[in-house]
Amino acid sequence: MFSNYLIGLREGLEASLVVCILIAYLVKTGRKDALKPIWIGIGIAVAIAMGFGCALEFGSQEMTFQAQEALGGSLSVVAVALVTWMVFWMRRTARHLKSELHGKLDAALAMGTGALVATAFLAVGREGLETALFVWASVHAASDGTPRPLIGVALGLATAVLLGWLFYRGALRINLAKFFTWTGGMLVVVAAGVLAYGFHDLQEASWIPGINRLAFDISGTIPPDSWYGTVLKGVFNFQPDPTVVQLTVWALYLVPTLAVFLLTPEFRARLRGSGRGTAAPAGGKVPASE
């Protein structure tokens, strides 16, 4: 549940900040007439993301077991690739996000209503599709038969919407650079578990050999149905009896990716400057309507 809450919070907050920047810019420049096309574009993006998630869930149920495992494993690999690119992209471009969106919005305003809808759709749609895919892969990996993963996602998205509204109203100030750095690092850990489980799916689909070759088996020490086994599974996608392939893939992804993400001059500079005020995506707080 926690890992899915983190996904919903992290991805949802990115989308919320984009929406805040677009709306605040239009309000501050006296273009409230352009708000309706922006909301239409956002609504279309959300609807498509939800439809994509439903198509993944209900479409996979019509497949054979082997086809389900092959699809789940393949999409898990794709989801991890996308979320890895996303956390690095956000770390690199967050400080320029506001100016970039303002430039696109100025061009859209000059082109008309259709361009405004497209701008909002593209700005939010990418986050929505990435979220839908990664959430589906994470829920598929959890596979505990309870609604807890979906509840976690819903709570994370709700928290993100609330934070976005508070930022817009100017009622909340936190160091967003530090927030995205730490949540990005935690998301890499979650992604490692999803990737390992994805390879396990591919093994069950007979796409990759070694399904019966276990790296270790500590099911007796950490029973999967125990409360602590459930917590480890929910947070880290931990499996007490991984195959050699799973463990190898997990280590080869997690160690270098986390090292590159955290051990950089930018990360150390952010830690040193974490107590010097709010760092928003554009180098300041999210603009409010004034």
mmCIF file of C-alpha atoms in Angstrom:
data_model
loop_
_atom_site.group_PDB
_atom_site.id
_atom_site.type_symbol
_atom_site.label_atom_id
_atom_site.label_comp_id
_atom_site.label_asym_id
_atom_site.label_seq_id
_atom_site.Cartn_x
_atom_site.Cartn_y
_atom_site.Cartn_z
ATOM 1 C CA MET A 1 0.000 0.000 0.000
ATOM 2 C CA PHE A 2 2.822 2.418 0.854
ATOM 3 C CA SER A 3 4.614 1.935 -2.455
ATOM 4 C CA ASN A 4 1.416 2.657 -4.371
ATOM 5 C CA TYR A 5 0.723 5.681 -2.147
ATOM 6 C CA LEU A 6 4.195 6.936 -3.048
ATOM 7 C CA ILE A 7 3.513 6.440 -6.754
ATOM 8 C CA GLY A 8 0.204 8.289 -6.545
ATOM 9 C CA LEU A 9 1.738 11.110 -4.474
ATOM 10 C CA ARG A 10 4.833 11.563 -6.603
ATOM 11 C CA GLU A 11 3.190 11.333 -10.021
ATOM 12 C CA GLY A 12 0.060 13.151 -8.900
ATOM 13 C CA LEU A 13 2.019 16.053 -7.432
ATOM 14 C CA GLU A 14 3.928 16.538 -10.669
ATOM 15 C CA ALA A 15 0.647 16.737 -12.576
ATOM 16 C CA SER A 16 -0.867 19.021 -9.907
ATOM 17 C CA LEU A 17 2.053 21.429 -10.146
ATOM 18 C CA VAL A 18 1.694 21.555 -13.927
ATOM 19 C CA VAL A 19 -2.004 22.383 -13.564
ATOM 20 C CA CYS A 20 -1.245 25.034 -10.909
ATOM 21 C CA ILE A 21 1.353 26.713 -13.113
ATOM 22 C CA LEU A 22 -0.943 26.802 -16.145
ATOM 23 C CA ILE A 23 -3.962 28.127 -14.253
ATOM 24 C CA ALA A 24 -2.036 30.641 -12.152
ATOM 25 C CA TYR A 25 -0.352 32.080 -15.251
ATOM 26 C CA LEU A 26 -3.691 32.586 -17.011
ATOM 27 C CA VAL A 27 -5.231 34.181 -13.912
ATOM 28 C CA LYS A 28 -2.289 36.525 -13.349
ATOM 29 C CA THR A 29 -2.219 37.622 -17.000
ATOM 30 C CA GLY A 30 -5.948 38.302 -17.067
ATOM 31 C CA ARG A 31 -6.817 35.449 -19.425
ATOM 32 C CA LYS A 32 -9.481 33.701 -17.379
ATOM 33 C CA ASP A 33 -11.393 33.130 -20.606
ATOM 34 C CA ALA A 34 -8.768 30.510 -21.504
ATOM 35 C CA LEU A 35 -9.361 28.453 -18.350
ATOM 36 C CA LYS A 36 -12.187 26.397 -19.871
ATOM 37 C CA PRO A 37 -10.047 24.945 -22.711
ATOM 38 C CA ILE A 38 -7.322 24.167 -20.164
ATOM 39 C CA TRP A 39 -9.760 22.236 -17.977
ATOM 40 C CA ILE A 40 -11.112 20.420 -21.039
ATOM 41 C CA GLY A 41 -7.600 19.300 -21.964
ATOM 42 C CA ILE A 42 -6.930 18.181 -18.391
ATOM 43 C CA GLY A 43 -10.214 16.275 -18.278
ATOM 44 C CA ILE A 44 -9.443 14.477 -21.545
ATOM 45 C CA ALA A 45 -5.983 13.526 -20.261
ATOM 46 C CA VAL A 46 -7.396 12.122 -17.013
ATOM 47 C CA ALA A 47 -10.116 10.191 -18.867
ATOM 48 C CA ILE A 48 -7.617 8.637 -21.285
ATOM 49 C CA ALA A 49 -5.274 7.666 -18.431
ATOM 50 C CA MET A 50 -8.136 5.995 -16.549
ATOM 51 C CA GLY A 51 -9.313 4.274 -19.727
ATOM 52 C CA PHE A 52 -5.774 3.036 -20.368
ATOM 53 C CA GLY A 53 -5.594 1.582 -16.860
ATOM 54 C CA CYS A 54 -8.973 -0.116 -17.238
ATOM 55 C CA ALA A 55 -7.970 -1.544 -20.614
ATOM 56 C CA LEU A 56 -4.827 -3.028 -19.071
ATOM 57 C CA GLU A 57 -6.722 -4.553 -16.153
ATOM 58 C CA PHE A 58 -9.800 -5.942 -17.889
ATOM 59 C CA GLY A 59 -8.062 -6.772 -21.165
ATOM 60 C CA SER A 60 -5.475 -8.928 -19.436
ATOM 61 C CA GLN A 61 -8.197 -10.939 -17.671
ATOM 62 C CA GLU A 62 -9.353 -12.361 -21.015
ATOM 63 C CA MET A 63 -5.942 -13.889 -21.741
ATOM 64 C CA THR A 64 -4.504 -17.279 -20.913
ATOM 65 C CA PHE A 65 -2.277 -17.539 -17.853
ATOM 66 C CA GLN A 66 0.893 -17.622 -19.944
ATOM 67 C CA ALA A 67 -0.221 -14.635 -22.005
ATOM 68 C CA GLN A 68 -1.097 -12.721 -18.826
ATOM 69 C CA GLU A 69 2.354 -13.360 -17.392
ATOM 70 C CA ALA A 70 4.035 -12.372 -20.643
ATOM 71 C CA LEU A 71 2.021 -9.142 -20.837
ATOM 72 C CA GLY A 72 2.524 -8.334 -17.163
ATOM 73 C CA GLY A 73 6.256 -8.944 -17.325
ATOM 74 C CA SER A 74 6.731 -6.954 -20.520
ATOM 75 C CA LEU A 75 4.719 -3.977 -19.298
ATOM 76 C CA SER A 76 6.515 -4.056 -15.951
ATOM 77 C CA VAL A 77 9.834 -3.648 -17.770
ATOM 78 C CA VAL A 78 8.385 -0.794 -19.853
ATOM 79 C CA ALA A 79 6.906 0.857 -16.744
ATOM 80 C CA VAL A 80 10.243 0.727 -14.907
ATOM 81 C CA ALA A 81 12.020 2.229 -17.911
ATOM 82 C CA LEU A 82 9.489 5.085 -18.071
ATOM 83 C CA VAL A 83 9.506 5.845 -14.357
ATOM 84 C CA THR A 84 13.324 5.784 -14.288
ATOM 85 C CA TRP A 85 13.450 8.258 -17.162
ATOM 86 C CA MET A 86 10.815 10.369 -15.408
ATOM 87 C CA VAL A 87 12.631 10.714 -12.074
ATOM 88 C CA PHE A 88 15.894 11.688 -13.806
ATOM 89 C CA TRP A 89 14.073 14.091 -16.154
ATOM 90 C CA MET A 90 12.278 15.772 -13.254
ATOM 91 C CA ARG A 91 15.498 16.193 -11.323
ATOM 92 C CA ARG A 92 17.193 17.772 -14.323
ATOM 93 C CA THR A 93 14.422 20.063 -15.581
ATOM 94 C CA ALA A 94 12.318 20.895 -12.510
ATOM 95 C CA ARG A 95 13.875 24.312 -12.039
ATOM 96 C CA HIS A 96 12.941 25.315 -15.590
ATOM 97 C CA LEU A 97 9.470 23.777 -15.637
ATOM 98 C CA LYS A 98 7.527 26.990 -15.058
ATOM 99 C CA SER A 99 9.280 29.024 -17.756
ATOM 100 C CA GLU A 100 8.938 26.132 -20.196
ATOM 101 C CA LEU A 101 5.192 25.820 -19.561
ATOM 102 C CA HIS A 102 4.735 29.583 -19.794
ATOM 103 C CA GLY A 103 6.393 29.597 -23.202
ATOM 104 C CA LYS A 104 4.173 26.807 -24.477
ATOM 105 C CA LEU A 105 1.089 28.504 -23.056
ATOM 106 C CA ASP A 106 1.938 31.819 -24.719
ATOM 107 C CA ALA A 107 2.229 30.059 -28.067
ATOM 108 C CA ALA A 108 -1.057 28.207 -27.474
ATOM 109 C CA LEU A 109 -2.859 31.437 -26.574
ATOM 110 C CA ALA A 110 -1.776 32.922 -29.878
ATOM 111 C CA MET A 111 -3.012 29.875 -31.800
ATOM 112 C CA GLY A 112 -6.467 29.547 -30.241
ATOM 113 C CA THR A 113 -8.727 27.244 -28.242
ATOM 114 C CA GLY A 114 -7.625 23.975 -29.851
ATOM 115 C CA ALA A 115 -3.986 24.681 -29.045
ATOM 116 C CA LEU A 116 -4.871 25.421 -25.417
ATOM 117 C CA VAL A 117 -6.693 22.097 -25.092
ATOM 118 C CA ALA A 118 -3.723 20.301 -26.684
ATOM 119 C CA THR A 119 -1.210 22.047 -24.404
ATOM 120 C CA ALA A 120 -3.064 21.058 -21.234
ATOM 121 C CA PHE A 121 -3.680 17.544 -22.545
ATOM 122 C CA LEU A 122 -0.031 16.945 -23.420
ATOM 123 C CA ALA A 123 1.241 18.496 -20.184
ATOM 124 C CA VAL A 124 -0.933 16.281 -17.996
ATOM 125 C CA GLY A 125 -1.476 13.282 -20.284
ATOM 126 C CA ARG A 126 2.111 12.052 -20.173
ATOM 127 C CA GLU A 127 2.061 11.964 -16.381
ATOM 128 C CA GLY A 128 -1.321 10.236 -16.423
ATOM 129 C CA LEU A 129 -0.319 7.463 -18.809
ATOM 130 C CA GLU A 130 2.962 6.859 -16.968
ATOM 131 C CA THR A 131 1.090 6.697 -13.681
ATOM 132 C CA ALA A 132 -1.542 4.300 -15.030
ATOM 133 C CA LEU A 133 1.082 1.937 -16.420
ATOM 134 C CA PHE A 134 3.342 1.962 -13.372
ATOM 135 C CA VAL A 135 0.434 1.624 -10.947
ATOM 136 C CA TRP A 136 -0.923 -1.318 -12.931
ATOM 137 C CA ALA A 137 2.493 -2.988 -12.923
ATOM 138 C CA SER A 138 2.924 -2.346 -9.192
ATOM 139 C CA VAL A 139 -0.557 -3.643 -8.320
ATOM 140 C CA HIS A 140 0.046 -6.669 -10.544
ATOM 141 C CA ALA A 141 3.318 -7.323 -8.715
ATOM 142 C CA ALA A 142 1.637 -7.007 -5.304
ATOM 143 C CA SER A 143 -1.144 -9.437 -6.304
ATOM 144 C CA ASP A 144 -2.376 -9.830 -2.726
ATOM 145 C CA GLY A 145 -6.030 -10.036 -3.717
ATOM 146 C CA THR A 146 -7.018 -7.010 -1.603
ATOM 147 C CA PRO A 147 -7.952 -3.458 -2.622
ATOM 148 C CA ARG A 148 -5.117 -2.020 -0.516
ATOM 149 C CA PRO A 149 -2.833 -1.172 -3.482
ATOM 150 C CA LEU A 150 -5.634 0.756 -5.197
ATOM 151 C CA ILE A 151 -6.531 2.466 -1.915
ATOM 152 C CA GLY A 152 -2.895 3.500 -1.566
ATOM 153 C CA VAL A 153 -2.873 4.991 -5.069
ATOM 154 C CA ALA A 154 -6.144 6.832 -4.447
ATOM 155 C CA LEU A 155 -4.842 8.291 -1.171
ATOM 156 C CA GLY A 156 -1.609 9.345 -2.846
ATOM 157 C CA LEU A 157 -3.458 11.104 -5.670
ATOM 158 C CA ALA A 158 -5.819 12.770 -3.197
ATOM 159 C CA THR A 159 -2.856 14.025 -1.170
ATOM 160 C CA ALA A 160 -1.216 15.332 -4.342
ATOM 161 C CA VAL A 161 -4.353 17.233 -5.350
ATOM 162 C CA LEU A 162 -4.617 18.752 -1.868
ATOM 163 C CA LEU A 163 -0.943 19.808 -1.894
ATOM 164 C CA GLY A 164 -1.351 21.269 -5.376
ATOM 165 C CA TRP A 165 -4.331 23.336 -4.218
ATOM 166 C CA LEU A 166 -2.431 24.540 -1.148
ATOM 167 C CA PHE A 167 0.525 25.532 -3.318
ATOM 168 C CA TYR A 168 -1.799 27.440 -5.632
ATOM 169 C CA ARG A 169 -3.351 29.307 -2.722
ATOM 170 C CA GLY A 170 0.097 30.083 -1.332
ATOM 171 C CA ALA A 171 -0.749 28.274 1.912
ATOM 172 C CA LEU A 172 2.072 25.739 1.794
ATOM 173 C CA ARG A 173 5.820 26.127 1.386
ATOM 174 C CA ILE A 174 8.186 23.165 1.301
ATOM 175 C CA ASN A 175 11.436 22.445 -0.454
ATOM 176 C CA LEU A 176 10.123 20.800 -3.615
ATOM 177 C CA ALA A 177 13.598 20.065 -4.953
ATOM 178 C CA LYS A 178 14.405 18.006 -1.863
ATOM 179 C CA PHE A 179 10.948 16.412 -1.949
ATOM 180 C CA PHE A 180 11.330 15.218 -5.531
ATOM 181 C CA THR A 181 14.873 14.011 -4.890
ATOM 182 C CA TRP A 182 13.955 11.846 -1.908
ATOM 183 C CA THR A 183 10.723 10.526 -3.411
ATOM 184 C CA GLY A 184 12.575 9.845 -6.642
ATOM 185 C CA GLY A 185 15.112 7.749 -4.738
ATOM 186 C CA MET A 186 12.329 5.808 -3.000
ATOM 187 C CA LEU A 187 10.585 5.327 -6.325
ATOM 188 C CA VAL A 188 13.760 3.777 -7.748
ATOM 189 C CA VAL A 189 13.660 1.221 -4.902
ATOM 190 C CA VAL A 190 10.011 0.448 -5.678
ATOM 191 C CA ALA A 191 10.833 0.184 -9.383
ATOM 192 C CA ALA A 192 13.567 -2.352 -8.636
ATOM 193 C CA GLY A 193 11.007 -4.619 -6.989
ATOM 194 C CA VAL A 194 8.565 -4.190 -9.886
ATOM 195 C CA LEU A 195 11.331 -4.993 -12.377
ATOM 196 C CA ALA A 196 12.334 -8.155 -10.500
ATOM 197 C CA TYR A 197 8.726 -9.308 -10.353
ATOM 198 C CA GLY A 198 8.332 -8.487 -14.038
ATOM 199 C CA PHE A 199 11.194 -10.828 -14.879
ATOM 200 C CA HIS A 200 9.570 -13.477 -12.691
ATOM 201 C CA ASP A 201 6.427 -13.105 -14.813
ATOM 202 C CA LEU A 202 8.496 -13.560 -17.956
ATOM 203 C CA GLN A 203 9.980 -16.696 -16.422
ATOM 204 C CA GLU A 204 6.510 -18.029 -15.683
ATOM 205 C CA ALA A 205 5.582 -17.278 -19.296
ATOM 206 C CA SER A 206 8.601 -19.394 -20.346
ATOM 207 C CA TRP A 207 10.204 -16.424 -22.066
ATOM 208 C CA ILE A 208 13.199 -16.561 -19.719
ATOM 209 C CA PRO A 209 14.590 -19.790 -18.224
ATOM 210 C CA GLY A 210 15.440 -20.517 -14.583
ATOM 211 C CA ILE A 211 12.028 -20.424 -12.912
ATOM 212 C CA ASN A 212 13.000 -23.275 -10.575
ATOM 213 C CA ARG A 213 16.490 -22.008 -9.802
ATOM 214 C CA LEU A 214 16.124 -20.067 -6.553
ATOM 215 C CA ALA A 215 18.732 -17.663 -5.234
ATOM 216 C CA PHE A 216 17.561 -18.424 -1.671
ATOM 217 C CA ASP A 217 14.404 -19.391 0.178
ATOM 218 C CA ILE A 218 13.679 -17.807 3.565
ATOM 219 C CA SER A 219 9.939 -18.418 3.502
ATOM 220 C CA GLY A 220 10.284 -20.171 6.863
ATOM 221 C CA THR A 221 11.842 -17.072 8.414
ATOM 222 C CA ILE A 222 9.679 -14.511 6.628
ATOM 223 C CA PRO A 223 6.362 -16.188 5.749
ATOM 224 C CA PRO A 224 4.653 -14.354 2.864
ATOM 225 C CA ASP A 225 1.345 -14.369 4.753
ATOM 226 C CA SER A 226 2.809 -12.865 7.969
ATOM 227 C CA TRP A 227 2.227 -9.204 8.780
ATOM 228 C CA TYR A 228 5.906 -8.333 8.292
ATOM 229 C CA GLY A 229 6.065 -10.382 5.102
ATOM 230 C CA THR A 230 3.037 -8.450 3.853
ATOM 231 C CA VAL A 231 4.666 -5.122 4.774
ATOM 232 C CA LEU A 232 7.899 -6.031 2.963
ATOM 233 C CA LYS A 233 5.903 -7.182 -0.035
ATOM 234 C CA GLY A 234 3.781 -4.055 -0.103
ATOM 235 C CA VAL A 235 6.622 -1.567 0.332
ATOM 236 C CA PHE A 236 9.516 -3.208 -1.528
ATOM 237 C CA ASN A 237 7.832 -6.007 -3.527
ATOM 238 C CA PHE A 238 10.025 -8.305 -1.444
ATOM 239 C CA GLN A 239 9.861 -12.006 -2.240
ATOM 240 C CA PRO A 240 11.323 -14.535 0.235
ATOM 241 C CA ASP A 241 12.149 -17.036 -2.526
ATOM 242 C CA PRO A 242 13.414 -15.113 -5.571
ATOM 243 C CA THR A 243 14.981 -16.806 -8.537
ATOM 244 C CA VAL A 244 18.592 -16.143 -9.465
ATOM 245 C CA VAL A 245 17.405 -14.076 -12.425
ATOM 246 C CA GLN A 246 15.159 -11.937 -10.204
ATOM 247 C CA LEU A 247 17.888 -11.222 -7.682
ATOM 248 C CA THR A 248 20.431 -10.457 -10.392
ATOM 249 C CA VAL A 249 18.111 -8.076 -12.237
ATOM 250 C CA TRP A 250 17.119 -6.360 -8.975
ATOM 251 C CA ALA A 251 20.758 -5.741 -7.977
ATOM 252 C CA LEU A 252 21.918 -4.706 -11.448
ATOM 253 C CA TYR A 253 19.147 -2.123 -11.659
ATOM 254 C CA LEU A 254 18.990 -0.805 -8.097
ATOM 255 C CA VAL A 255 22.647 -0.297 -7.202
ATOM 256 C CA PRO A 256 23.876 1.694 -10.229
ATOM 257 C CA THR A 257 20.591 3.576 -10.754
ATOM 258 C CA LEU A 258 20.328 4.703 -7.147
ATOM 259 C CA ALA A 259 24.018 5.605 -7.060
ATOM 260 C CA VAL A 260 23.780 7.735 -10.194
ATOM 261 C CA PHE A 261 20.574 9.366 -8.974
ATOM 262 C CA LEU A 262 21.799 10.260 -5.479
ATOM 263 C CA LEU A 263 25.568 10.601 -5.626
ATOM 264 C CA THR A 264 25.727 13.726 -7.786
ATOM 265 C CA PRO A 265 26.851 17.314 -7.135
ATOM 266 C CA GLU A 266 23.262 18.460 -7.659
ATOM 267 C CA PHE A 267 22.023 16.178 -4.888
ATOM 268 C CA ARG A 268 24.692 17.305 -2.451
ATOM 269 C CA ALA A 269 23.993 20.957 -3.299
ATOM 270 C CA ARG A 270 20.285 20.422 -2.661
ATOM 271 C CA LEU A 271 20.996 18.897 0.723
ATOM 272 C CA ARG A 272 23.204 21.833 1.661
ATOM 273 C CA GLY A 273 20.559 24.299 0.571
ATOM 274 C CA SER A 274 17.563 22.425 1.940
ATOM 275 C CA GLY A 275 17.059 24.833 4.832
ATOM 276 C CA ARG A 276 17.198 28.041 2.789
ATOM 277 C CA GLY A 277 13.548 28.326 1.842
ATOM 278 C CA THR A 278 11.155 26.851 -0.635
ATOM 279 C CA ALA A 279 12.418 25.567 -3.965
ATOM 280 C CA ALA A 280 9.606 25.265 -6.493
ATOM 281 C CA PRO A 281 9.857 23.808 -9.981
ATOM 282 C CA ALA A 282 10.756 27.137 -11.493
ATOM 283 C CA GLY A 283 13.126 28.297 -8.789
ATOM 284 C CA GLY A 284 10.398 29.804 -6.622
ATOM 285 C CA LYS A 285 7.039 28.937 -5.143
ATOM 286 C CA VAL A 286 4.180 27.911 -7.366
ATOM 287 C CA PRO A 287 2.534 31.163 -8.473
ATOM 288 C CA ALA A 288 -0.787 31.983 -6.898
ATOM 289 C CA SER A 289 -3.589 34.101 -8.276
ATOM 290 C CA GLU A 290 -3.043 37.608 -7.048
#
